[in-house]
Coordinates of C-alpha atoms in Angstrom, one line a residue:
M1 CA 114.0 15.8 125.6
S2 CA 117.7 15.3 126.0
T3 CA 118.9 11.8 127.0
R4 CA 122.3 13.0 128.0
P5 CA 123.1 11.6 131.5
Q6 CA 123.6 14.1 134.2
E7 CA 127.0 14.4 135.7
A8 CA 127.3 13.0 139.1
A9 CA 127.6 15.7 141.7
P10 CA 130.9 15.8 143.6
V11 CA 130.9 13.9 146.8
S12 CA 131.8 16.8 148.9
S13 CA 132.8 20.4 148.2
R14 CA 136.0 21.9 149.3
S15 CA 134.4 23.6 152.3
G16 CA 132.6 20.3 153.2
T17 CA 135.8 18.4 153.1
W18 CA 137.4 21.0 155.3
R19 CA 134.6 20.8 157.8
F20 CA 134.9 17.0 157.9
D21 CA 138.7 17.2 158.5
A22 CA 138.1 19.7 161.2
G23 CA 135.5 17.6 162.9
D24 CA 137.7 14.5 162.6
G25 CA 140.6 16.4 164.2
A26 CA 138.4 17.6 167.0
T27 CA 137.2 14.1 167.7
A28 CA 140.8 12.8 167.7
F29 CA 141.8 15.6 170.1
V30 CA 139.0 14.8 172.5
M31 CA 139.9 11.1 172.5
I32 CA 143.6 11.8 173.0
L33 CA 143.1 14.5 175.7
P34 CA 142.6 12.1 178.7
A35 CA 145.7 10.2 177.9
A36 CA 147.7 13.4 177.3
I37 CA 146.6 14.8 180.6
L38 CA 147.6 11.6 182.5
F39 CA 150.9 11.6 180.6
G40 CA 151.6 15.2 181.5
L41 CA 150.7 14.8 185.2
F42 CA 152.5 11.5 185.9
Y43 CA 155.4 11.6 183.4
L44 CA 156.1 15.0 181.9
W45 CA 155.6 17.2 185.0
P46 CA 157.6 14.9 187.3
F47 CA 160.4 14.8 184.7
V48 CA 160.6 18.5 184.4
N49 CA 160.1 19.1 188.2
G50 CA 162.8 16.5 189.0
F51 CA 165.3 18.2 186.8
W52 CA 164.5 21.6 188.3
L53 CA 165.0 20.0 191.7
S54 CA 168.4 18.7 190.7
L55 CA 169.5 22.3 190.2
H56 CA 168.8 23.1 193.9
N57 CA 169.9 21.9 197.3
W58 CA 167.0 20.2 199.1
D59 CA 166.8 17.8 202.0
G60 CA 163.1 17.0 201.6
F61 CA 161.9 19.3 204.4
S62 CA 163.4 22.8 204.2
D63 CA 163.0 25.2 201.3
P64 CA 165.1 24.4 198.3
T65 CA 168.0 26.7 197.6
W66 CA 169.5 27.4 194.1
A67 CA 172.6 25.4 193.3
G68 CA 172.9 25.5 189.6
F69 CA 174.9 22.6 188.1
S70 CA 176.9 22.1 191.3
N71 CA 175.3 18.7 192.0
Y72 CA 176.3 17.5 188.6
M73 CA 179.9 18.8 189.0
R74 CA 180.0 17.1 192.4
L75 CA 179.3 13.7 190.8
A76 CA 182.5 14.0 188.8
H77 CA 184.5 13.9 192.0
D78 CA 182.4 11.4 194.0
R79 CA 184.4 8.2 194.2
T80 CA 181.5 6.2 195.5
F81 CA 179.3 7.3 192.6
L82 CA 182.1 6.6 190.1
G83 CA 182.6 3.2 191.7
A84 CA 178.9 2.5 191.4
L85 CA 178.9 3.6 187.8
R86 CA 181.9 1.2 187.1
N87 CA 180.0 -1.6 188.8
N88 CA 176.9 -0.8 186.7
L89 CA 178.9 -0.9 183.5
I90 CA 180.4 -4.3 184.5
F91 CA 176.9 -5.5 185.3
V92 CA 175.5 -4.3 182.0
V93 CA 178.2 -5.9 179.8
A94 CA 178.1 -9.2 181.6
V95 CA 174.3 -9.4 181.8
V96 CA 173.8 -8.4 178.1
V97 CA 176.4 -10.9 176.8
L98 CA 175.2 -13.8 179.0
K99 CA 171.5 -13.2 178.5
N100 CA 171.9 -13.1 174.7
A101 CA 174.3 -16.0 174.4
L102 CA 172.6 -18.3 176.9
G103 CA 169.1 -17.2 175.8
L104 CA 169.8 -18.0 172.2
G105 CA 171.4 -21.3 173.1
L106 CA 168.4 -22.2 175.3
A107 CA 166.0 -21.2 172.5
L108 CA 167.8 -23.4 170.0
L109 CA 167.5 -26.3 172.4
L110 CA 163.9 -25.7 173.2
N111 CA 163.1 -25.4 169.5
R112 CA 164.2 -29.0 168.9
A113 CA 161.9 -32.0 169.0
L114 CA 162.5 -33.0 172.6
L115 CA 160.4 -35.3 174.9
G116 CA 158.6 -33.0 177.3
R117 CA 159.4 -29.9 175.4
A118 CA 156.4 -28.0 176.6
F119 CA 157.3 -28.7 180.2
F120 CA 160.9 -27.5 179.8
R121 CA 159.6 -24.3 178.0
A122 CA 157.3 -23.6 181.0
A123 CA 160.0 -24.4 183.5
A124 CA 162.5 -22.0 181.8
F125 CA 160.0 -19.2 182.2
V126 CA 159.2 -19.8 185.9
P127 CA 161.9 -17.6 187.4
V128 CA 160.6 -14.6 185.3
T129 CA 157.3 -14.8 187.2
M130 CA 159.0 -14.7 190.6
S131 CA 159.3 -11.4 192.5
F132 CA 162.8 -9.9 193.1
V133 CA 162.3 -10.3 196.8
A134 CA 161.6 -14.0 196.4
V135 CA 164.5 -14.5 194.1
G136 CA 166.8 -12.6 196.5
L137 CA 165.8 -14.6 199.5
L138 CA 166.2 -17.9 197.5
W139 CA 169.7 -17.1 196.4
S140 CA 170.7 -15.7 199.7
W141 CA 170.1 -19.2 201.1
I142 CA 171.9 -20.8 198.1
Y143 CA 174.9 -18.5 198.6
N144 CA 175.0 -18.8 202.4
P145 CA 178.6 -19.6 203.4
V146 CA 177.7 -21.8 206.3
F147 CA 174.7 -24.0 205.2
G148 CA 174.1 -22.7 201.7
L149 CA 173.3 -25.2 198.9
L150 CA 176.2 -24.0 196.7
N151 CA 179.0 -24.6 199.3
S152 CA 177.3 -27.8 200.4
G153 CA 177.3 -29.1 196.8
L154 CA 180.9 -28.2 196.4
D155 CA 181.7 -30.2 199.6
L156 CA 179.7 -33.1 198.3
I157 CA 181.6 -33.4 195.0
G158 CA 185.0 -32.9 196.6
L159 CA 185.6 -29.3 195.6
A160 CA 185.7 -27.8 199.1
G161 CA 188.6 -25.6 198.0
L162 CA 186.2 -23.6 195.8
K163 CA 183.9 -22.7 198.7
R164 CA 183.5 -18.9 199.1
S165 CA 181.5 -16.3 201.0
W166 CA 179.8 -15.6 197.7
L167 CA 178.1 -12.4 198.8
G168 CA 180.6 -11.4 201.5
D169 CA 183.8 -11.4 199.3
A170 CA 184.2 -8.1 197.6
D171 CA 186.1 -9.7 194.7
I172 CA 183.2 -11.9 193.6
A173 CA 180.0 -10.5 195.2
L174 CA 179.1 -8.5 192.1
Y175 CA 179.5 -11.5 189.8
S176 CA 177.4 -13.6 192.2
I177 CA 174.6 -11.0 191.8
I178 CA 175.1 -11.1 188.0
V179 CA 174.5 -14.8 188.0
V180 CA 171.2 -14.3 189.9
D181 CA 170.0 -11.6 187.5
V182 CA 170.8 -13.8 184.4
W183 CA 169.1 -16.8 186.0
K184 CA 165.9 -14.8 186.6
W185 CA 165.6 -13.2 183.1
L186 CA 167.1 -16.0 181.0
G187 CA 163.7 -17.5 180.2
F188 CA 162.3 -14.2 179.2
H189 CA 165.0 -13.6 176.5
A190 CA 164.9 -17.3 175.5
V191 CA 161.1 -17.0 174.7
I192 CA 161.8 -13.9 172.5
Y193 CA 164.5 -15.9 170.6
L194 CA 162.2 -18.9 170.4
A195 CA 159.5 -16.8 168.8
G196 CA 162.0 -15.6 166.3
L197 CA 163.2 -19.1 165.5
Q198 CA 159.7 -20.4 164.9
T199 CA 159.1 -17.7 162.2
M200 CA 162.2 -18.5 160.2
P201 CA 161.4 -20.3 156.9
S202 CA 162.7 -23.9 156.9
E203 CA 163.6 -23.6 153.2
L204 CA 166.6 -21.6 154.2
Y205 CA 168.0 -24.5 156.2
E206 CA 167.1 -27.0 153.6
S207 CA 169.0 -24.9 150.9
A208 CA 172.0 -24.6 153.2
K209 CA 172.0 -28.4 153.8
M210 CA 171.8 -29.0 150.0
D211 CA 174.9 -26.7 149.6
G212 CA 176.8 -28.8 152.1
A213 CA 176.7 -26.5 155.1
G214 CA 177.2 -28.1 158.5
P215 CA 175.4 -27.2 161.7
L216 CA 177.9 -24.5 162.7
Q217 CA 177.8 -23.0 159.2
R218 CA 174.0 -22.9 159.2
F219 CA 174.0 -21.2 162.5
R220 CA 176.6 -18.6 161.4
H221 CA 175.3 -17.9 157.9
V222 CA 171.5 -18.5 158.3
T223 CA 170.4 -18.3 162.0
V224 CA 172.5 -15.3 163.2
P225 CA 171.8 -13.0 160.2
M226 CA 168.0 -13.7 160.3
M227 CA 168.0 -13.2 164.1
M228 CA 169.8 -9.9 164.1
P229 CA 166.6 -7.8 164.8
I230 CA 165.8 -10.1 167.7
I231 CA 169.3 -9.8 169.0
F232 CA 169.1 -6.0 168.9
I233 CA 165.8 -6.1 170.7
N234 CA 167.1 -8.4 173.4
T235 CA 170.2 -6.3 173.7
I236 CA 168.2 -3.1 174.3
L237 CA 165.9 -4.9 176.8
G238 CA 169.0 -6.3 178.6
L239 CA 170.7 -2.9 178.6
S240 CA 167.8 -1.0 180.0
G241 CA 167.1 -3.7 182.6
A242 CA 170.7 -3.9 183.8
F243 CA 170.6 -0.1 184.3
V244 CA 167.2 0.6 185.7
R245 CA 165.9 -2.7 187.1
N246 CA 168.8 -3.9 189.2
F247 CA 168.0 -2.1 192.4
D248 CA 165.8 -4.8 193.9
I249 CA 168.1 -7.7 193.4
V250 CA 171.2 -5.8 194.7
Y251 CA 169.4 -4.4 197.7
V252 CA 167.9 -7.7 198.8
L253 CA 171.2 -9.6 198.4
T254 CA 173.8 -7.2 199.6
K255 CA 172.4 -3.6 199.9
G256 CA 175.4 -2.5 198.0
G257 CA 178.0 -4.1 200.2
P258 CA 180.5 -5.2 201.2
N259 CA 182.2 -1.8 201.3
H260 CA 180.3 -0.6 198.2
A261 CA 181.7 -3.6 196.2
T262 CA 178.2 -4.2 194.7
E263 CA 177.0 -0.7 194.8
V264 CA 175.2 0.3 191.5
V265 CA 173.8 3.7 190.5
L266 CA 170.3 3.0 191.7
T267 CA 171.2 1.7 195.1
Y268 CA 173.6 4.7 195.6
M269 CA 170.8 7.1 194.4
M270 CA 168.3 5.6 196.9
S271 CA 170.8 5.8 199.8
K272 CA 171.6 9.4 199.1
A273 CA 167.9 10.3 198.9
F274 CA 166.5 8.4 201.9
Q275 CA 169.4 7.8 204.2
D276 CA 171.4 11.0 203.7
G277 CA 168.5 13.3 202.8
A278 CA 170.2 14.6 199.7
M279 CA 167.2 14.7 197.5
S280 CA 168.6 17.1 194.9
Y281 CA 171.9 15.2 194.7
A282 CA 169.9 11.9 194.2
A283 CA 167.9 13.6 191.5
A284 CA 171.1 14.6 189.7
I285 CA 172.3 11.0 189.8
G286 CA 169.0 9.9 188.3
Y287 CA 169.2 12.3 185.4
V288 CA 172.8 11.3 184.7
L289 CA 171.6 7.6 184.6
F290 CA 168.8 8.7 182.3
M291 CA 171.2 10.3 179.9
I292 CA 173.5 7.3 179.8
V293 CA 170.7 4.8 179.1
G294 CA 169.1 7.2 176.5
L295 CA 172.4 7.6 174.6
A296 CA 173.1 3.9 174.7
S297 CA 169.6 3.0 173.5
V298 CA 169.8 5.6 170.7
G299 CA 173.1 4.3 169.6
L300 CA 171.8 0.7 169.5
L301 CA 168.8 1.8 167.5
A302 CA 170.9 3.6 165.0
L303 CA 173.2 0.6 164.7
M304 CA 170.1 -1.6 164.2
R305 CA 168.8 0.7 161.4
R306 CA 172.1 0.8 159.7
Q307 CA 172.3 -3.0 159.8
R308 CA 168.9 -3.3 158.2
L309 CA 169.9 -0.9 155.5
D310 CA 173.1 -2.9 154.8
V311 CA 171.0 -6.0 154.4

């Protein structure tokens, strides 16, 4: 009788493996299907239908009529839209710069060993939890030119010459709204920076100190390079927020006034849709805004990837 051990049989044949893969794929398809249906119904179909609507003339009640790309060409000559786009760009640049600079500075401060540090961290995040309506009403009272806290404070410290109608002066109204938006979201960006700072190895700072680097040199050559991914993330979040989440605060504070001085793309789009009944024109405005935000985000992501490769 032979004592030669029998070879182990293969775990699965080729056909068995194929049947397993097919069954696994079918299971995955069944699991993904509900989410895919919801995505198609509530995201993909409205996106396609909205673009189709932008190629027509429709007031929301009568039958749509074909217009081609006339709504998009009309935007190039719409002075109010171009002014709103200019205001939006100013809003984006100011908000992104201030949120990143002040957010990183606040995170560095809250990362130090301070008495009551937990309280200050929580207090910095409180404005983020407030609704836009509450924030708008609060700052409407602060900015009130007659009994507002800001002008009263300027009177109190002897700077009455700086008193302004902060939301009624076309030259400064937009910047007053920018201050409110930065105040609301500063804690959010600071928390992201703080999370990044807490993951940085202390050995890097100790090595820099041993090499004789001062606080500014450590910040420039250690903190900033290590925080670049976080800076890019905060920049993208600030960029998208300044384009697509500024309607509430502008509408509550000024409704785009005075004389369109604080008009942004979203407030103009809403006014065209629900006040003028130009639904198709408003849809075209929305898709132009989508293209601008998409291109800016893709550019920032490409820059981030390039920076990582350089490192």
